[in-house]
PDB file of C-alpha atoms and ligand atoms in Angstrom:
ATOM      1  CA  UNK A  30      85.464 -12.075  17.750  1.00  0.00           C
ATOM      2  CA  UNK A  31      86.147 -15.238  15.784  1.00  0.00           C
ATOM      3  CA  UNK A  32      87.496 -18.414  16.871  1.00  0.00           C
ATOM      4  CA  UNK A  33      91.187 -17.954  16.627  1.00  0.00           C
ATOM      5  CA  UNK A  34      91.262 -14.462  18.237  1.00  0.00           C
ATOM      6  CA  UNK A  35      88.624 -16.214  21.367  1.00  0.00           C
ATOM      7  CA  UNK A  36      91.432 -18.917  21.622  1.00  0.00           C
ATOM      8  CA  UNK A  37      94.213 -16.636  21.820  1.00  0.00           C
ATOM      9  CA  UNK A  38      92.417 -14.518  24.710  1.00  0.00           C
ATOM     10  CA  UNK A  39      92.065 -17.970  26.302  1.00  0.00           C
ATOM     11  CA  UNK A  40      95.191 -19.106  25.895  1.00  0.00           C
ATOM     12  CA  UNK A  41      96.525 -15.895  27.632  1.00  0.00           C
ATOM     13  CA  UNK A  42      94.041 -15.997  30.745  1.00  0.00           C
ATOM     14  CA  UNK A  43      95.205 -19.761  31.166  1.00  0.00           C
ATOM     15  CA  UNK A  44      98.824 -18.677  31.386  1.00  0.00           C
ATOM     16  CA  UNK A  45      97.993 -16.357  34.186  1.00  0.00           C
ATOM     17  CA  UNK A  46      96.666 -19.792  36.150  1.00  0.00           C
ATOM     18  CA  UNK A  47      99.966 -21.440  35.464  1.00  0.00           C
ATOM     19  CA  UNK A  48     101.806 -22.871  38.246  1.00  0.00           C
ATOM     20  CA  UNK A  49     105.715 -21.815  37.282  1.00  0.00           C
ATOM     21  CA  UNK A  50     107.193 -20.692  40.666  1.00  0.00           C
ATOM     22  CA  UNK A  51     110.544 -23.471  39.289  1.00  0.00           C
ATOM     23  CA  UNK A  52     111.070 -22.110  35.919  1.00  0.00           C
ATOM     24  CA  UNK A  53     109.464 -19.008  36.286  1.00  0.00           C
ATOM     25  CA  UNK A  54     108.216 -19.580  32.685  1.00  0.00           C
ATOM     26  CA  UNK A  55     104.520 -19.627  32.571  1.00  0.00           C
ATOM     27  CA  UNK A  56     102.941 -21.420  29.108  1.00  0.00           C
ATOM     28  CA  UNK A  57      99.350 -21.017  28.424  1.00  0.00           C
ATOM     29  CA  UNK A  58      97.515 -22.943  25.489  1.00  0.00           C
ATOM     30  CA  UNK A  59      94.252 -23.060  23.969  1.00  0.00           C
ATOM     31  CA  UNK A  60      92.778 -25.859  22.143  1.00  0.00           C
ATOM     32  CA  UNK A  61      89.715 -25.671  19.862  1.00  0.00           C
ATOM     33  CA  UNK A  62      87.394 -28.801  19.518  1.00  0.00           C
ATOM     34  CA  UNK A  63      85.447 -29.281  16.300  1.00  0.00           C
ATOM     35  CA  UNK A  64      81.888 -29.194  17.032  1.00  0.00           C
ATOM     36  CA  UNK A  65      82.201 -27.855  20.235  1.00  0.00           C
ATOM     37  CA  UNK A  66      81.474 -24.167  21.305  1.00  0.00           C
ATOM     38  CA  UNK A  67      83.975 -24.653  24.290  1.00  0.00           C
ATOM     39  CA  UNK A  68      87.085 -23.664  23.411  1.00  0.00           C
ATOM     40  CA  UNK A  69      89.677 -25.532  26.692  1.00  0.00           C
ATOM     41  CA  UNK A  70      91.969 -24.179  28.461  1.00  0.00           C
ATOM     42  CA  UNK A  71      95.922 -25.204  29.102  1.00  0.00           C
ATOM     43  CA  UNK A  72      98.647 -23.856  31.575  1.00  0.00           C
ATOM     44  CA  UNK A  73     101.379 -25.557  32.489  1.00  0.00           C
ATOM     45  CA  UNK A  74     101.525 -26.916  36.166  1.00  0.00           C
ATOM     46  CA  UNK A  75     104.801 -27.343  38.014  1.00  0.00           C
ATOM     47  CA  UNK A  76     105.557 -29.442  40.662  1.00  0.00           C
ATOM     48  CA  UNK A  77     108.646 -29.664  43.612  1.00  0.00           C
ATOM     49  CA  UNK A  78     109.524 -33.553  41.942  1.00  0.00           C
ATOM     50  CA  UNK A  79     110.284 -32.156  38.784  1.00  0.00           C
ATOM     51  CA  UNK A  80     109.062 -35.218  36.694  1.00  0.00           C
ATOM     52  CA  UNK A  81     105.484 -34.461  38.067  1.00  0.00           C
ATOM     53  CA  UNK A  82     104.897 -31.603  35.381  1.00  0.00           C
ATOM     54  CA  UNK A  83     102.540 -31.132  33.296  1.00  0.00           C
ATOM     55  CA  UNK A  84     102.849 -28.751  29.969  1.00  0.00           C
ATOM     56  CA  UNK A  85      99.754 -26.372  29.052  1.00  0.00           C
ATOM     57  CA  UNK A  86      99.331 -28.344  25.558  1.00  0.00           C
ATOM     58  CA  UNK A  87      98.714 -31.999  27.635  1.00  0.00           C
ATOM     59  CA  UNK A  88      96.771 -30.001  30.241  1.00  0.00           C
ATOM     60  CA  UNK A  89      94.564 -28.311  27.519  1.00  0.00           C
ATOM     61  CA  UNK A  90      94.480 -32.409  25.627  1.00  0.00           C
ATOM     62  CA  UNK A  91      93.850 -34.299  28.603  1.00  0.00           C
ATOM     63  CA  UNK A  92      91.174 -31.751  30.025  1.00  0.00           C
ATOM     64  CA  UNK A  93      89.207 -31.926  25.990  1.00  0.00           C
ATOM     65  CA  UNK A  94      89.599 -35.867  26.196  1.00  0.00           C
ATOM     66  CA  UNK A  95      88.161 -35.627  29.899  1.00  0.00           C
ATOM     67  CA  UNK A  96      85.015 -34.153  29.000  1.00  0.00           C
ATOM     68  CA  UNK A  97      84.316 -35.607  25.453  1.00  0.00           C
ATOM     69  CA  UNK A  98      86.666 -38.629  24.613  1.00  0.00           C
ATOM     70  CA  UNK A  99      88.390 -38.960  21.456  1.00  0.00           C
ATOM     71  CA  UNK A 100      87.229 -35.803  19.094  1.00  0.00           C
ATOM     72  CA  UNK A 101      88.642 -33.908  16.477  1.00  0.00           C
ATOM     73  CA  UNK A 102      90.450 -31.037  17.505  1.00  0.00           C
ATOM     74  CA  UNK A 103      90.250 -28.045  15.202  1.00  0.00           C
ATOM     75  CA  UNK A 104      93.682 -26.226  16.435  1.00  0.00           C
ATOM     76  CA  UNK A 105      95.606 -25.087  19.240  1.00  0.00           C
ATOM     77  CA  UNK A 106      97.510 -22.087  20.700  1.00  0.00           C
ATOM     78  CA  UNK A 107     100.244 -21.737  22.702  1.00  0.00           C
ATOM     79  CA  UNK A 108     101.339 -18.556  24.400  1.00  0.00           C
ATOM     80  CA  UNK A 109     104.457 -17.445  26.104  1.00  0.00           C
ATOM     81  CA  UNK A 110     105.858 -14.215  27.571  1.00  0.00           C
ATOM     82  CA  UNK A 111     108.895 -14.391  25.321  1.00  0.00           C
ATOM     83  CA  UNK A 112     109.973 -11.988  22.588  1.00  0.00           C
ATOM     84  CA  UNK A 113     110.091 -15.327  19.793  1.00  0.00           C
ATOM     85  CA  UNK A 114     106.833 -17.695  20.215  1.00  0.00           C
ATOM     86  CA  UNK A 115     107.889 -21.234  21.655  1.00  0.00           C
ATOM     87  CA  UNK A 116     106.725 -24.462  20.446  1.00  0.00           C
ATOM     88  CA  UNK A 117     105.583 -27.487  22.157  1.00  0.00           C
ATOM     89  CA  UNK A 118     107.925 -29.970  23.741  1.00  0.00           C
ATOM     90  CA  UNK A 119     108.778 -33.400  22.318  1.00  0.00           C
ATOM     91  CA  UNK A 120     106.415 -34.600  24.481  1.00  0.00           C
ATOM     92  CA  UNK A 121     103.459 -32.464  23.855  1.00  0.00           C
ATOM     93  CA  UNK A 122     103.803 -33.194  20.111  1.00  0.00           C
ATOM     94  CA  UNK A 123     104.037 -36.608  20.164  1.00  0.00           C
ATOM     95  CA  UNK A 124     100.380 -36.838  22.473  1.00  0.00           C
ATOM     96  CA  UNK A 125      99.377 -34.428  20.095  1.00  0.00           C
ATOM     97  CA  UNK A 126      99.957 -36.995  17.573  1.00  0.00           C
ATOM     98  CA  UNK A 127      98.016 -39.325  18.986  1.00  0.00           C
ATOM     99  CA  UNK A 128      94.720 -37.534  18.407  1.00  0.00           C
ATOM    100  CA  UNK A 129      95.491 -35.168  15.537  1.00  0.00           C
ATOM    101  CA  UNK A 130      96.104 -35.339  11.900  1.00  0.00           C
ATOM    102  CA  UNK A 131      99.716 -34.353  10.801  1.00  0.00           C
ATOM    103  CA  UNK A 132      98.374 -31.046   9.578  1.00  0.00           C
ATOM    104  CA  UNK A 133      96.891 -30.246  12.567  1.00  0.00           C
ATOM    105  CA  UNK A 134      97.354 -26.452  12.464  1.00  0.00           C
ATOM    106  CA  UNK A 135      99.386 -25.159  15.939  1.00  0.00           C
ATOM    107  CA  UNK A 136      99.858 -21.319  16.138  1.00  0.00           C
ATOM    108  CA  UNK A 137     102.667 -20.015  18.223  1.00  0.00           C
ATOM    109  CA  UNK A 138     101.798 -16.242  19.920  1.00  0.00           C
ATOM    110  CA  UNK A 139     103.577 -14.317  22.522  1.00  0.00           C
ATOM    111  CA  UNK A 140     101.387 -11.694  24.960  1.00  0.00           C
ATOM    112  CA  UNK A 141     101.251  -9.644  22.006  1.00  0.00           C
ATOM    113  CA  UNK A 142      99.308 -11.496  19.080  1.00  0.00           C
ATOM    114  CA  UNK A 143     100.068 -14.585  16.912  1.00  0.00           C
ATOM    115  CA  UNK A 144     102.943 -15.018  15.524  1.00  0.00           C
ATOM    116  CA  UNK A 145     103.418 -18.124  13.719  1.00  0.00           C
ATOM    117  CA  UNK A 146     101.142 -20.866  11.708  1.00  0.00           C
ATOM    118  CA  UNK A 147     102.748 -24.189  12.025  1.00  0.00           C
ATOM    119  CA  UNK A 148     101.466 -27.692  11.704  1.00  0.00           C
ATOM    120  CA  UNK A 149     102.068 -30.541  13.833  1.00  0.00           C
ATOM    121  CA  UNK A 150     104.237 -32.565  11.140  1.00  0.00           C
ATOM    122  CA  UNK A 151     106.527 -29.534  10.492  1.00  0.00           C
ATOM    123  CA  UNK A 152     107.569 -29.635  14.454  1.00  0.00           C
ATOM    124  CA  UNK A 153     106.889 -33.693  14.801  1.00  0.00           C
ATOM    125  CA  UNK A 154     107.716 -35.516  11.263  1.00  0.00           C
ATOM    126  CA  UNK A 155     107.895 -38.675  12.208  1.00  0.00           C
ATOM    127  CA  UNK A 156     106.062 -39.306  15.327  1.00  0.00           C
ATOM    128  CA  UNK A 157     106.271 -42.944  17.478  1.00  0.00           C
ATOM    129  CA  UNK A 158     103.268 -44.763  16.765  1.00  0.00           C
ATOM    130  CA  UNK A 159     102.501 -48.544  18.061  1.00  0.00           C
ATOM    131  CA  UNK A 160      99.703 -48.674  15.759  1.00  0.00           C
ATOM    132  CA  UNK A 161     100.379 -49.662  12.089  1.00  0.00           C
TER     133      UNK A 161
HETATM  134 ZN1   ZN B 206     105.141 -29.916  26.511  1.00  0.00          ZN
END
């Protein structure tokens, strides 16, 4: 199995973890580390004040930067029950910004497969950055 078809299974066990009972709409995401056998899991995490949520992409980010700091990230995944794959939020782009090139590769899959290559500066051209 090679890296993008482990990260794709991963990304779909994480979604069953999600926590969606609001939207009903459970996200799971997989990001791959450079260097770094593990790849980390994302699901998005709901909560009754609705500002309290968290997104599988940041979940999957925040979890890498946890355990290792700053590091390159290879690519991510993000997986939804939907017939079209969905992208990341504003949100989740702009943090991916942060710690990613602008052609950091993001593939977009459903339950069944891949279905979609983009990169981060197609979705995100011009991100907000404090840093000149
Ligand atoms: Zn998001």
């Amino acid at each position: 199995m090679d890296r993008l078809d482990l990260a794709f299974k991963v990304a779909v066990e994480a979604r069953e973890n999600a926590y969606a009972p609001y939207s009903g709409f459970k996200v799971g995401a997989a990001l791959s580390v450079k260097g770094i056998d593990k790849i980390y899991p994302g699901c998005n995490v709901e909560n009754a004040s609705y500002g309290g949520t968290m997104c599988a992409e940041r979940t999957a980010i925040f979890s890498a930067v946890a355990e290792n700091g700053k590091v390159p990230f290879e690519f991510c995944i993000v997986v939804t029950d939907t017939e079209y794959a969905t992208p990341p939020c504003a949100l989740c782009l702009q943090v991916f910004s942060e710690f990613c090139p602008s052609d950091f590769p993001i593939y977009l899959g459903t339950l069944k497969g891949i279905q979609k290559k983009v990169l981060l500066k197609e979705l995100l051209p011009i991100p907000f950055n404090k840093i000149p």
